[in-house]
Coordinates of C-alpha atoms in Angstrom, one line a residue:
Chain A
M1 CA 22.0 -12.0 -6.6
H2 CA 19.1 -12.3 -4.3
V3 CA 17.6 -15.8 -4.2
I4 CA 14.2 -16.6 -2.9
V5 CA 13.7 -20.1 -1.4
A6 CA 10.0 -20.7 -0.9
T7 CA 8.7 -23.2 1.7
D8 CA 5.3 -24.6 2.3
G9 CA 6.5 -26.5 5.3
S10 CA 6.9 -29.7 3.3
R11 CA 9.9 -32.0 3.3
Q12 CA 10.2 -31.4 -0.4
S13 CA 10.8 -27.7 0.2
L14 CA 13.7 -28.7 2.4
A15 CA 15.0 -30.9 -0.3
A16 CA 14.7 -27.9 -2.7
A17 CA 16.8 -25.7 -0.4
K18 CA 19.4 -28.4 -0.1
H19 CA 19.5 -28.9 -3.8
L20 CA 20.2 -25.2 -4.3
K21 CA 23.0 -25.4 -1.8
S22 CA 24.4 -28.5 -3.5
F23 CA 25.4 -26.8 -6.7
A24 CA 25.1 -23.0 -6.4
D25 CA 28.1 -20.8 -5.8
P26 CA 27.6 -18.9 -2.5
T27 CA 30.0 -16.1 -3.6
K28 CA 27.6 -15.2 -6.5
I29 CA 24.7 -15.0 -4.1
T30 CA 24.3 -11.9 -1.9
D31 CA 21.1 -12.7 -0.1
V32 CA 18.8 -15.7 0.5
S33 CA 15.2 -14.9 1.5
V34 CA 13.4 -17.9 2.9
V35 CA 9.7 -17.2 2.3
A36 CA 6.7 -18.9 3.8
V37 CA 3.1 -18.0 2.8
I38 CA 0.2 -18.4 5.2
R39 CA -3.1 -19.0 3.5
P40 CA -5.7 -17.5 5.9
L41 CA -8.7 -19.1 4.3
A42 CA -7.4 -22.6 3.8
S43 CA -8.3 -25.4 6.3
V44 CA -4.8 -25.5 7.6
A45 CA -3.3 -22.1 6.9
F46 CA 0.3 -23.4 7.4
A47 CA 1.7 -26.8 8.5
D48 CA 5.3 -27.3 9.4
D49 CA 6.6 -30.8 8.7
L50 CA 10.2 -29.8 9.2
S51 CA 10.7 -29.1 12.9
E52 CA 11.0 -32.6 14.1
G53 CA 9.6 -33.1 17.6
E54 CA 8.8 -29.5 17.9
K55 CA 5.3 -28.4 18.8
W56 CA 4.0 -25.0 17.9
P57 CA 0.8 -24.0 19.6
A58 CA -2.1 -25.6 17.7
G59 CA -3.9 -22.3 17.3
S60 CA -1.0 -20.4 15.7
F61 CA -0.3 -21.0 12.1
R62 CA 2.0 -18.0 12.1
E63 CA 4.3 -19.7 14.5
A64 CA 4.2 -22.9 12.4
A65 CA 5.3 -20.8 9.4
E66 CA 8.1 -19.1 11.4
S67 CA 9.4 -22.4 12.6
A68 CA 9.4 -23.9 9.0
V69 CA 11.2 -20.8 7.8
A70 CA 13.8 -21.2 10.6
A71 CA 14.3 -24.8 9.6
I72 CA 15.0 -23.9 6.0
A73 CA 17.2 -20.9 7.0
A74 CA 19.3 -23.3 9.1
V75 CA 20.3 -25.1 5.8
F76 CA 22.1 -21.9 4.7
D77 CA 23.8 -21.2 8.1
G78 CA 27.4 -20.3 7.5
W79 CA 27.1 -20.7 3.7
G80 CA 27.9 -17.1 3.0
P81 CA 25.0 -15.1 1.8
K82 CA 22.9 -13.1 4.2
V83 CA 19.8 -15.1 5.1
H84 CA 16.4 -13.4 5.6
K85 CA 13.4 -15.0 7.1
R86 CA 10.1 -13.8 5.7
V87 CA 6.6 -14.9 6.5
R88 CA 3.9 -13.5 4.2
S89 CA 0.1 -14.0 4.1
G90 CA -2.2 -14.5 1.2
S91 CA -2.3 -16.8 -1.9
A92 CA 1.0 -18.8 -2.1
A93 CA 1.9 -18.3 -5.7
N94 CA 0.9 -14.6 -5.7
E95 CA 2.9 -13.8 -2.6
I96 CA 6.0 -15.6 -3.9
I97 CA 5.9 -13.7 -7.2
K98 CA 5.3 -10.4 -5.3
A99 CA 8.3 -11.2 -3.1
A100 CA 10.4 -11.9 -6.1
K101 CA 9.5 -8.5 -7.6
Q102 CA 9.9 -6.7 -4.3
Y103 CA 13.4 -8.0 -3.5
D104 CA 14.5 -7.9 -7.1
A105 CA 15.3 -11.6 -7.0
G106 CA 17.5 -13.3 -9.5
L107 CA 16.2 -16.8 -8.8
V108 CA 13.2 -18.4 -7.2
V109 CA 13.5 -21.9 -5.8
V110 CA 10.3 -23.8 -5.3
A111 CA 9.4 -27.4 -4.6
A112 CA 6.9 -29.3 -6.7
G113 CA 4.9 -32.2 -5.7
G114 CA 4.8 -35.6 -7.1
R115 CA 4.9 -36.5 -10.8
G116 CA 1.6 -38.3 -10.4
L117 CA -1.9 -37.8 -11.4
S118 CA -2.6 -35.1 -8.8
D119 CA -0.2 -32.7 -10.4
A120 CA -1.2 -33.4 -13.9
V121 CA -5.0 -33.2 -13.4
L122 CA -5.5 -30.7 -10.6
I123 CA -5.1 -27.2 -11.6
G124 CA -3.5 -24.4 -9.6
S125 CA -0.3 -25.9 -8.4
T126 CA 1.8 -23.2 -6.7
A127 CA 5.0 -24.3 -8.5
Q128 CA 3.3 -24.1 -11.9
R129 CA 1.9 -20.6 -11.3
V130 CA 5.3 -19.3 -10.0
Q131 CA 7.0 -20.8 -13.0
H132 CA 4.5 -19.0 -15.4
Y133 CA 4.5 -15.6 -13.8
A134 CA 7.8 -15.1 -11.9
P135 CA 9.9 -12.1 -13.1
C136 CA 13.1 -14.2 -12.9
P137 CA 14.4 -17.7 -13.5
V138 CA 12.7 -20.4 -11.4
L139 CA 14.2 -23.6 -10.1
V140 CA 11.5 -26.2 -9.6
V141 CA 12.8 -29.1 -7.5
R142 CA 10.9 -32.3 -8.1
P143 CA 11.2 -35.4 -6.0
A144 CA 13.3 -38.1 -7.5
P145 CA 11.3 -41.1 -8.7
R146 CA 12.1 -43.8 -6.2
K147 CA 9.7 -46.6 -6.8
P148 CA 8.0 -47.3 -10.1
R149 CA 4.3 -46.6 -9.6
K150 CA 1.4 -48.1 -11.5
R151 CA 0.5 -45.9 -14.5
Chain B
M1 CA -1.0 -25.6 24.7
A2 CA 2.5 -26.8 25.2
H3 CA 4.9 -24.5 23.5
T4 CA 8.6 -25.1 23.6
A5 CA 10.4 -21.9 22.5
A6 CA 13.3 -23.7 20.9
D7 CA 12.8 -21.9 17.6
P8 CA 13.5 -18.2 18.2
R9 CA 11.2 -15.9 16.3
P10 CA 12.9 -14.3 13.4
D11 CA 14.4 -11.0 14.6
E12 CA 12.4 -7.9 13.7
E13 CA 14.7 -6.7 11.0
D14 CA 14.5 -9.9 9.1
S15 CA 10.9 -10.8 9.5
E16 CA 8.1 -9.3 7.6
L17 CA 5.0 -9.6 9.8
K18 CA 2.9 -9.1 6.8
R19 CA -0.7 -9.9 7.3
S20 CA -3.3 -10.0 4.5
I21 CA -6.8 -9.6 5.9
T22 CA -7.8 -6.0 6.0
G23 CA -10.8 -4.7 7.9
R24 CA -12.7 -4.4 4.6
L25 CA -12.1 -8.0 3.7
L26 CA -13.1 -9.1 7.2
F27 CA -16.3 -7.1 6.9
F28 CA -17.2 -8.9 3.7
Y29 CA -16.1 -12.3 5.1
T30 CA -18.5 -11.7 8.1
L31 CA -21.3 -10.5 5.9
G32 CA -21.0 -13.3 3.3
D33 CA -20.8 -15.9 6.0
V34 CA -23.8 -14.7 7.9
L35 CA -26.0 -13.8 4.9
G36 CA -25.7 -17.1 3.1
S37 CA -26.7 -19.2 6.0
G38 CA -30.4 -19.2 6.4
I39 CA -32.4 -16.5 4.9
Y40 CA -32.6 -18.3 1.6
V41 CA -33.4 -21.5 3.4
L42 CA -35.3 -20.7 6.5
I43 CA -37.5 -17.7 5.9
G44 CA -40.5 -20.0 5.3
L45 CA -40.2 -21.6 8.7
V46 CA -40.0 -18.2 10.4
A47 CA -43.0 -16.9 8.6
A48 CA -44.9 -19.9 9.6
A49 CA -44.1 -19.5 13.3
V50 CA -44.7 -15.7 13.6
G51 CA -47.0 -14.6 10.8
G52 CA -46.6 -11.3 8.9
A53 CA -44.6 -9.6 11.6
F54 CA -41.7 -12.1 11.3
W55 CA -39.2 -9.3 10.6
I56 CA -39.3 -8.7 14.4
A57 CA -37.8 -12.2 14.9
F58 CA -35.0 -11.4 12.6
A59 CA -34.4 -8.0 14.3
L60 CA -34.2 -9.5 17.8
G61 CA -32.2 -12.6 16.7
V62 CA -29.6 -10.6 15.0
S63 CA -29.3 -8.2 18.0
V64 CA -28.5 -11.2 20.3
A65 CA -26.0 -12.5 17.7
A66 CA -24.4 -9.0 17.3
I67 CA -23.8 -8.8 21.0
T68 CA -22.3 -12.2 21.0
G69 CA -20.1 -10.9 18.1
A70 CA -18.9 -8.1 20.3
A71 CA -17.8 -10.7 22.9
Y72 CA -15.9 -12.5 20.2
A73 CA -14.4 -9.2 19.1
E74 CA -13.2 -8.6 22.6
L75 CA -11.7 -12.1 23.0
V76 CA -10.1 -12.0 19.5
T77 CA -8.3 -8.8 20.3
K78 CA -7.0 -10.5 23.5
Y79 CA -6.1 -13.8 21.8
P80 CA -5.7 -13.3 18.1
Q81 CA -5.4 -17.0 17.2
A82 CA -7.4 -19.3 14.9
A83 CA -8.8 -21.6 17.6
G84 CA -11.8 -19.5 18.6
A85 CA -14.2 -20.5 21.3
S86 CA -12.1 -23.5 22.4
L87 CA -9.1 -21.3 23.1
Y88 CA -11.1 -18.8 25.1
V89 CA -12.8 -21.4 27.2
N90 CA -9.4 -23.0 27.8
K91 CA -7.9 -19.7 28.9
A92 CA -10.9 -19.0 31.2
F93 CA -11.4 -22.4 32.8
G94 CA -8.3 -24.4 32.1
S95 CA -10.4 -27.6 32.1
R96 CA -9.5 -30.1 29.4
P97 CA -12.8 -31.9 29.5
L98 CA -14.7 -28.6 29.1
T99 CA -12.4 -27.4 26.3
F100 CA -12.9 -30.8 24.5
L101 CA -16.6 -30.6 24.9
V102 CA -16.7 -27.1 23.5
T103 CA -14.4 -28.0 20.6
V104 CA -16.5 -31.1 19.7
S105 CA -19.7 -29.1 20.0
F106 CA -18.3 -26.5 17.6
L107 CA -17.3 -29.3 15.2
A108 CA -20.8 -30.9 15.5
A109 CA -22.5 -27.5 14.9
S110 CA -20.4 -26.9 11.8
M111 CA -21.2 -30.4 10.5
A112 CA -25.0 -30.0 11.1
A113 CA -24.8 -26.5 9.4
S114 CA -23.1 -28.0 6.3
G115 CA -25.8 -30.6 6.2
S116 CA -28.6 -28.1 6.5
L117 CA -27.1 -25.9 3.8
A118 CA -26.5 -28.8 1.5
V119 CA -30.2 -29.7 1.7
G120 CA -31.1 -26.1 1.1
F121 CA -28.8 -26.1 -1.9
A122 CA -30.7 -29.0 -3.3
S123 CA -34.1 -27.4 -2.9
Y124 CA -33.0 -24.3 -4.9
F125 CA -31.3 -26.5 -7.4
E126 CA -34.6 -28.3 -8.0
T127 CA -36.0 -25.1 -9.6
L128 CA -33.2 -25.2 -12.2
W129 CA -33.2 -29.0 -12.9
S130 CA -35.6 -31.2 -11.1
A131 CA -34.6 -34.6 -12.5
P132 CA -31.9 -35.7 -10.0
P133 CA -33.1 -36.7 -6.5
A134 CA -32.5 -34.1 -3.8
L135 CA -30.3 -36.4 -1.8
L136 CA -28.0 -37.0 -4.8
V137 CA -27.7 -33.2 -5.5
S138 CA -26.8 -32.4 -1.9
L139 CA -24.2 -35.2 -1.7
A140 CA -22.7 -34.2 -5.0
F141 CA -22.6 -30.6 -3.8
L142 CA -20.8 -31.7 -0.6
A143 CA -18.3 -33.9 -2.5
L144 CA -17.5 -30.9 -4.8
L145 CA -16.8 -28.7 -1.9
V146 CA -14.5 -31.3 -0.3
V147 CA -12.6 -31.6 -3.6
V148 CA -12.3 -27.8 -3.9
N149 CA -11.0 -27.6 -0.4
F150 CA -8.5 -30.4 -1.0
I151 CA -7.1 -28.7 -4.1
G152 CA -6.8 -25.6 -1.9
I153 CA -8.5 -23.0 -4.1
T154 CA -10.5 -21.8 -1.1
E155 CA -7.7 -19.4 -0.3
S156 CA -9.0 -16.6 -2.6
V157 CA -10.2 -13.8 -0.5
W158 CA -11.4 -12.0 -3.6
M159 CA -13.6 -14.9 -4.6
N160 CA -15.1 -14.6 -1.2
M161 CA -15.8 -10.9 -1.8
V162 CA -17.3 -11.5 -5.2
M163 CA -19.6 -14.2 -3.8
T164 CA -20.7 -11.9 -1.0
F165 CA -21.6 -9.2 -3.6
V166 CA -23.7 -11.7 -5.4
E167 CA -25.4 -12.7 -2.2
V168 CA -26.3 -9.1 -1.4
A169 CA -27.5 -8.6 -5.0
G170 CA -29.9 -11.5 -4.6
L171 CA -31.4 -9.9 -1.5
L172 CA -31.5 -6.5 -3.2
I173 CA -33.7 -8.1 -5.9
V174 CA -36.2 -9.0 -3.1
L175 CA -36.0 -5.4 -1.7
V176 CA -36.6 -3.9 -5.2
I177 CA -39.6 -6.1 -5.6
G178 CA -40.9 -4.9 -2.3
I179 CA -40.3 -1.2 -3.1
V180 CA -42.0 -1.6 -6.5
H181 CA -44.9 -3.3 -4.8
I182 CA -45.2 -0.5 -2.3
A183 CA -44.9 2.2 -5.1
E184 CA -47.7 0.6 -7.0
G185 CA -49.9 1.1 -3.9
N186 CA -50.6 -2.6 -3.5
A187 CA -48.9 -3.1 -0.1
D188 CA -50.9 -3.6 3.0
F189 CA -48.7 -2.5 5.8
G190 CA -51.0 -4.0 8.4
V191 CA -49.4 -7.4 7.6
L192 CA -46.2 -6.2 9.2
T193 CA -47.8 -6.1 12.7
Q194 CA -49.7 -9.4 12.4
I195 CA -48.6 -12.0 14.8
D196 CA -50.1 -15.4 14.2
T197 CA -51.3 -16.7 17.6
S198 CA -53.6 -19.3 16.1
G199 CA -50.9 -21.9 15.5
D200 CA -48.8 -23.8 18.0
F201 CA -47.7 -20.8 19.9
G202 CA -50.6 -19.2 21.8
S203 CA -49.1 -15.9 22.8
P204 CA -47.4 -13.3 20.7
A205 CA -44.3 -13.4 22.8
L206 CA -44.0 -17.1 22.3
A207 CA -44.6 -16.9 18.6
V208 CA -41.9 -14.3 18.3
L209 CA -39.5 -16.4 20.4
A210 CA -40.2 -19.3 18.1
G211 CA -39.5 -17.1 15.1
I212 CA -36.2 -16.0 16.7
S213 CA -35.3 -19.7 17.4
F214 CA -36.1 -20.7 13.8
S215 CA -34.4 -17.7 12.3
F216 CA -31.3 -17.9 14.5
F217 CA -29.5 -20.2 12.0
A218 CA -29.4 -17.2 9.7
M219 CA -27.4 -15.3 12.4
T220 CA -24.7 -17.9 12.8
G221 CA -21.5 -18.0 10.9
F222 CA -19.8 -14.9 12.4
E223 CA -17.9 -17.1 14.9
N224 CA -15.9 -18.5 11.9
T225 CA -14.2 -15.1 11.6
A226 CA -11.9 -16.1 14.4
N227 CA -10.3 -18.4 11.7
V228 CA -8.6 -15.4 10.2
A229 CA -7.9 -13.5 13.5
E230 CA -4.1 -14.2 13.3
E231 CA -3.9 -12.8 9.7
T232 CA -5.9 -9.7 10.3
I233 CA -4.2 -6.3 10.1
D234 CA -4.8 -4.3 13.3
P235 CA -7.2 -6.8 14.8
H236 CA -8.1 -4.5 17.7
K237 CA -9.5 -2.0 15.2
A238 CA -10.7 -4.3 12.5
F239 CA -12.6 -6.9 14.6
P240 CA -15.0 -4.6 16.5
R241 CA -15.8 -2.6 13.4
S242 CA -16.0 -5.3 10.8
L243 CA -17.5 -8.1 12.9
V244 CA -20.1 -6.1 14.7
G245 CA -20.6 -3.9 11.7
G246 CA -21.1 -6.9 9.4
M247 CA -23.7 -8.3 11.8
I248 CA -25.6 -5.0 11.9
V249 CA -25.6 -4.7 8.1
A250 CA -26.7 -8.3 7.8
G251 CA -29.5 -7.6 10.4
L252 CA -30.6 -4.6 8.4
V253 CA -30.8 -6.6 5.2
Y254 CA -32.7 -9.3 7.0
V255 CA -35.3 -7.0 8.4
L256 CA -35.8 -5.2 5.1
V257 CA -36.0 -8.5 3.2
S258 CA -38.5 -9.9 5.7
M259 CA -40.7 -6.9 5.3
A260 CA -40.5 -7.0 1.5
A261 CA -41.3 -10.7 1.5
A262 CA -44.2 -10.3 3.9
L263 CA -45.7 -7.4 1.9
T264 CA -45.5 -9.1 -1.4
V265 CA -46.4 -12.7 -0.6
P266 CA -49.0 -13.9 2.0
P267 CA -47.1 -15.5 5.0
D268 CA -49.0 -18.7 4.4
T269 CA -47.5 -19.1 0.9
L270 CA -44.0 -18.4 2.3
A271 CA -44.6 -20.9 5.1
E272 CA -45.4 -23.7 2.6
S273 CA -42.5 -23.1 0.3
D274 CA -39.2 -25.0 0.5
A275 CA -37.4 -22.1 -1.2
A276 CA -39.5 -19.3 0.2
L277 CA -37.7 -16.2 -1.2
L278 CA -38.4 -17.6 -4.7
E279 CA -42.1 -17.0 -4.0
V280 CA -41.4 -13.3 -3.8
V281 CA -39.6 -13.4 -7.2
K282 CA -42.4 -15.6 -8.7
A283 CA -45.0 -13.1 -7.6
G284 CA -44.5 -11.4 -10.9
I285 CA -44.2 -7.8 -9.6
L286 CA -41.2 -6.8 -11.7
P287 CA -41.8 -6.4 -15.4
F288 CA -39.5 -9.3 -16.4
S289 CA -40.3 -12.8 -17.4
T290 CA -41.0 -14.8 -14.2
D291 CA -39.0 -17.7 -15.6
L292 CA -35.9 -15.6 -16.2
M293 CA -36.1 -14.0 -12.7
T294 CA -36.6 -17.4 -11.1
T295 CA -33.6 -18.8 -12.8
L296 CA -31.5 -15.8 -12.0
F297 CA -32.6 -15.7 -8.4
S298 CA -32.0 -19.5 -8.0
V299 CA -28.5 -19.1 -9.3
I300 CA -27.8 -16.3 -6.8
A301 CA -29.2 -18.3 -3.9
L302 CA -27.1 -21.3 -4.9
I303 CA -23.9 -19.1 -4.9
A304 CA -24.9 -17.6 -1.5
I305 CA -25.4 -21.0 0.0
T306 CA -22.1 -22.3 -1.6
N307 CA -20.2 -19.4 -0.1
T308 CA -21.3 -20.1 3.5
T309 CA -21.1 -23.9 3.1
L310 CA -17.5 -23.6 1.9
V311 CA -16.5 -21.8 5.1
T312 CA -18.1 -24.6 7.2
V313 CA -16.3 -27.3 5.1
V314 CA -13.0 -25.5 5.6
T315 CA -13.6 -25.2 9.3
Q316 CA -14.2 -28.8 10.2
P317 CA -10.8 -30.3 9.2
R318 CA -9.2 -27.3 10.8
V319 CA -10.8 -28.1 14.1
L320 CA -9.9 -31.8 13.8
Y321 CA -6.3 -30.8 12.9
G322 CA -6.1 -28.7 16.0
M323 CA -7.5 -31.5 18.2
A324 CA -5.1 -34.0 16.7
R325 CA -2.2 -31.7 17.5
E326 CA -3.5 -31.6 21.1
D327 CA -3.5 -35.4 21.1
V328 CA -7.3 -35.6 21.9
V329 CA -8.2 -37.3 18.6
P330 CA -6.2 -39.7 16.5
G331 CA -3.0 -38.2 15.0
V332 CA -4.2 -39.1 11.5
F333 CA -6.2 -35.9 11.4
A334 CA -3.0 -33.9 11.6
K335 CA -1.9 -35.6 8.3
I336 CA -1.2 -33.0 5.7
H337 CA -1.1 -34.0 2.0
P338 CA 2.6 -33.5 1.0
T339 CA 2.0 -31.4 -2.0
R340 CA -1.5 -30.0 -1.6
R341 CA -0.9 -29.1 2.0
S342 CA -4.5 -29.9 2.9
P343 CA -5.6 -32.0 5.9
W344 CA -7.0 -34.6 3.6
V345 CA -8.0 -37.2 6.2
G346 CA -9.9 -34.6 8.2
L347 CA -11.6 -33.4 5.0
L348 CA -12.7 -36.9 4.0
F349 CA -13.9 -37.7 7.5
S350 CA -15.9 -34.5 7.8
G351 CA -17.4 -35.0 4.3
F352 CA -18.3 -38.6 5.3
V353 CA -20.0 -37.5 8.6
V354 CA -22.0 -34.8 6.9
G355 CA -22.9 -37.1 4.0
S356 CA -24.1 -39.7 6.5
L357 CA -26.2 -37.0 8.2
L358 CA -27.9 -36.3 4.8
V359 CA -28.5 -40.0 4.1
I360 CA -29.8 -40.8 7.6
G361 CA -31.9 -37.6 7.6
T362 CA -33.4 -38.5 4.2
L363 CA -34.2 -42.1 5.3
V364 CA -35.9 -40.8 8.5
T365 CA -37.9 -38.3 6.5
E366 CA -39.0 -40.9 4.0
A367 CA -39.8 -43.4 6.7
G368 CA -42.4 -40.9 7.9
G369 CA -40.3 -39.5 10.7
G370 CA -42.2 -36.2 10.3
I371 CA -39.1 -34.0 10.2
D372 CA -38.1 -31.3 7.9
L373 CA -34.4 -32.0 7.3
V374 CA -33.3 -28.4 6.6
G375 CA -35.0 -27.3 9.8
R376 CA -33.9 -30.2 11.9
L377 CA -30.2 -29.8 11.0
A378 CA -30.5 -26.0 11.4
T379 CA -32.0 -26.6 14.9
V380 CA -29.1 -28.9 15.9
T381 CA -26.6 -26.2 14.7
V382 CA -28.5 -23.5 16.6
V383 CA -28.7 -25.5 19.9
L384 CA -25.0 -26.3 19.9
L385 CA -24.0 -22.8 18.8
L386 CA -26.3 -21.0 21.3
A387 CA -24.7 -23.0 24.2
I388 CA -21.2 -22.1 22.8
Y389 CA -22.2 -18.4 22.4
A390 CA -23.6 -18.2 26.0
L391 CA -20.4 -19.8 27.2
V392 CA -18.2 -17.4 25.2
I393 CA -20.0 -14.4 26.7
V394 CA -19.4 -15.9 30.2
T395 CA -15.8 -16.5 29.3
C396 CA -15.5 -12.9 28.0
L397 CA -16.7 -11.6 31.4
K398 CA -14.6 -14.0 33.4
L399 CA -11.4 -13.1 31.5
R400 CA -11.9 -9.4 32.3
G401 CA -8.7 -8.1 33.9
Q402 CA -6.7 -11.0 32.6
D403 CA -4.3 -10.6 29.7
E404 CA -5.4 -7.0 29.3
H405 CA -3.4 -4.7 27.2
D406 CA -4.3 -1.3 25.7
R407 CA -5.3 -2.7 22.3
V408 CA -8.1 -4.9 23.7
F409 CA -11.6 -3.9 22.6
H410 CA -14.1 -3.9 25.5
A411 CA -17.7 -4.8 24.8
S412 CA -20.3 -3.1 27.0
T413 CA -21.0 -5.3 30.1
P414 CA -24.7 -4.6 30.4
L415 CA -25.1 -5.5 26.7
L416 CA -23.1 -8.7 27.3
V417 CA -25.4 -9.7 30.2
L418 CA -28.4 -9.0 28.0
G419 CA -26.9 -11.1 25.2
L420 CA -26.2 -13.9 27.6
L421 CA -29.8 -13.9 28.7
G422 CA -31.0 -13.7 25.1
N423 CA -28.8 -16.7 24.1
L424 CA -30.1 -18.7 27.0
A425 CA -33.7 -17.8 26.4
I426 CA -33.5 -18.9 22.7
L427 CA -31.6 -22.0 23.7
Y428 CA -34.3 -22.9 26.3
F429 CA -37.1 -22.4 23.9
T430 CA -35.4 -24.3 21.1
V431 CA -34.8 -27.3 23.2
V432 CA -38.3 -27.3 24.7
D433 CA -39.9 -26.8 21.3
D434 CA -37.9 -29.6 19.6
P435 CA -36.5 -32.0 22.2
H436 CA -35.8 -34.6 19.5
S437 CA -33.0 -32.3 18.2
L438 CA -31.1 -33.2 21.3
I439 CA -30.8 -36.8 20.0
W440 CA -29.2 -35.5 16.9
C441 CA -26.9 -33.3 18.9
A442 CA -25.9 -36.2 21.1
G443 CA -25.3 -38.4 18.0
L444 CA -22.9 -35.8 16.6
L445 CA -21.2 -35.3 19.9
G446 CA -20.8 -39.1 20.0
V447 CA -18.7 -38.9 16.9
G448 CA -16.3 -36.7 18.9
L449 CA -16.4 -39.2 21.8
V450 CA -15.6 -42.1 19.5
L451 CA -12.6 -40.2 18.2
F452 CA -11.4 -39.4 21.7
L453 CA -11.7 -43.0 22.8
A454 CA -9.9 -44.2 19.6
E455 CA -7.0 -41.9 20.5
Y456 CA -7.1 -42.8 24.2
F457 CA -7.0 -46.5 23.7
L458 CA -5.2 -46.9 20.4
G459 CA -3.2 -43.8 19.9
S460 CA 0.2 -43.1 21.3
K461 CA 1.3 -39.8 22.8
G462 CA 2.7 -37.3 20.4
T463 CA 1.3 -38.7 17.1
G464 CA 0.1 -35.2 16.3
S465 CA 3.6 -34.0 15.8
R466 CA 4.8 -37.0 13.8
T467 CA 5.6 -35.9 10.3
P468 CA 4.6 -37.6 7.1
D469 CA 7.1 -40.1 5.8
V470 CA 8.5 -38.3 2.8
E471 CA 12.2 -38.8 2.2
P472 CA 14.1 -35.9 0.7
H473 CA 16.3 -37.1 -2.1
H474 CA 20.1 -36.4 -2.5

């Protein structure tokens, strides 16, 4: 089975990758594709929160995406499946879904943001769209509730 | 530009260097960005300065801008990164203060442009619904764009293309009206050669220069295409064609629209109108209800202005983000919202500065400051951008022979020199004509200085790369 692990450079996407590794059976997985999507028309086309202390050149969002992909790929080092690093460009959800079709993926792993107001009210969350339109099962990894927040 | 190569690039086999901006999309991005800024807002000012022949001002202005676009195309093919002018100046001169000044000027120009466009938005909005005060409309418009940018739905390149089609459609309406007017035999072509020398500008040459200066805001915006340089397929082919091509098409549209407007409506009427192209539609030449046409045209103009403003609102936090990562402004501007992946601090800050510009501008206008806010903010944008454009052309010439490879596009040197002189001439005239705009420029640049000082005295080295404190679970 080919598994796609999507990253937007967030810590939560790293947590999602680790979560997959924590329960999945590496002998059942042939390939892991770590996919990052650069959004050319967004204010910050890609930001990498994962490479601690690293500095990619401020002008290159592509290198930011590459370093985030490398950080996620490092999670699966020596795990078994062949790991591919892929950087795509366009609208995040669309590209993840396209990648899933292209690689004939058996599972897509995405991180979702908070459980708070912003996810409930603001439309267009990437995880939501992937969930709705992916051609295969989707694992949406949410952050664990840590502190009770005001409702 | 410190770059530690600790992370190896993914090897060729495993990486898909898939880029998404095609030459066609880039063309529409340029066209949409340039067409929205100005002609809907500023045509009245230009007509007032020049008279019936104001199309000449558009033709000359867009030529200077297209040459500058060629310099950008050359530099983008050499350095296909998102940082634009700041990066080129840094490569050419290696001076941190100069790079900082250019970056802050670009940010200030973008903020003034947002302000001018937001006021322009309000004046077209008034024709649809005149109850709310203009200031409230422009502030609400701005707030809406900030929210849209925060959510991150600005990423749709197709949306950008659709909005560009709508913009072109609006200008086509003006052209059709002009053609119908000519076909009916009512057009007096003499008006196209009339240069008004009775006003503030005694000689025809000065009047035209004034027109170029006032119309130049309509030529700006193309520099934002550097934003997508890194994600463009075959930039060495796409940039020269799409950027310069987009400018030429925009110029052609401007000239034809100016002619159509001058033929159908007396230049005096255009000059007195806040939303001048509406006057053409209101002239009642097409056999449709004037009300219907006015509404339709206003909606189109609002979409056009929105398209261009959106690009400026997206650009400002991006510039702040880049500067924060270079440790020249507080690291808080590098903060990315953990789920939305937007630089929310930079967004709010830019929105706040532009909003303040609108409030201060409105107060000054109401206190009898004798300024036209759209024009004043447009002038501020133009002054800052002309200085940057001139410097980019110098940079382009200085970087000849450096970082050359066979996929670099080369702009014609004599043209570049001509473009440099053109930029400087327009800059000189604009500053002499409206010296008070320099106060506004200085005020906006002061914002950059304050941020720099805040980082210098309060910030610590390396805040830019500090990551948000989000603990992964498990």
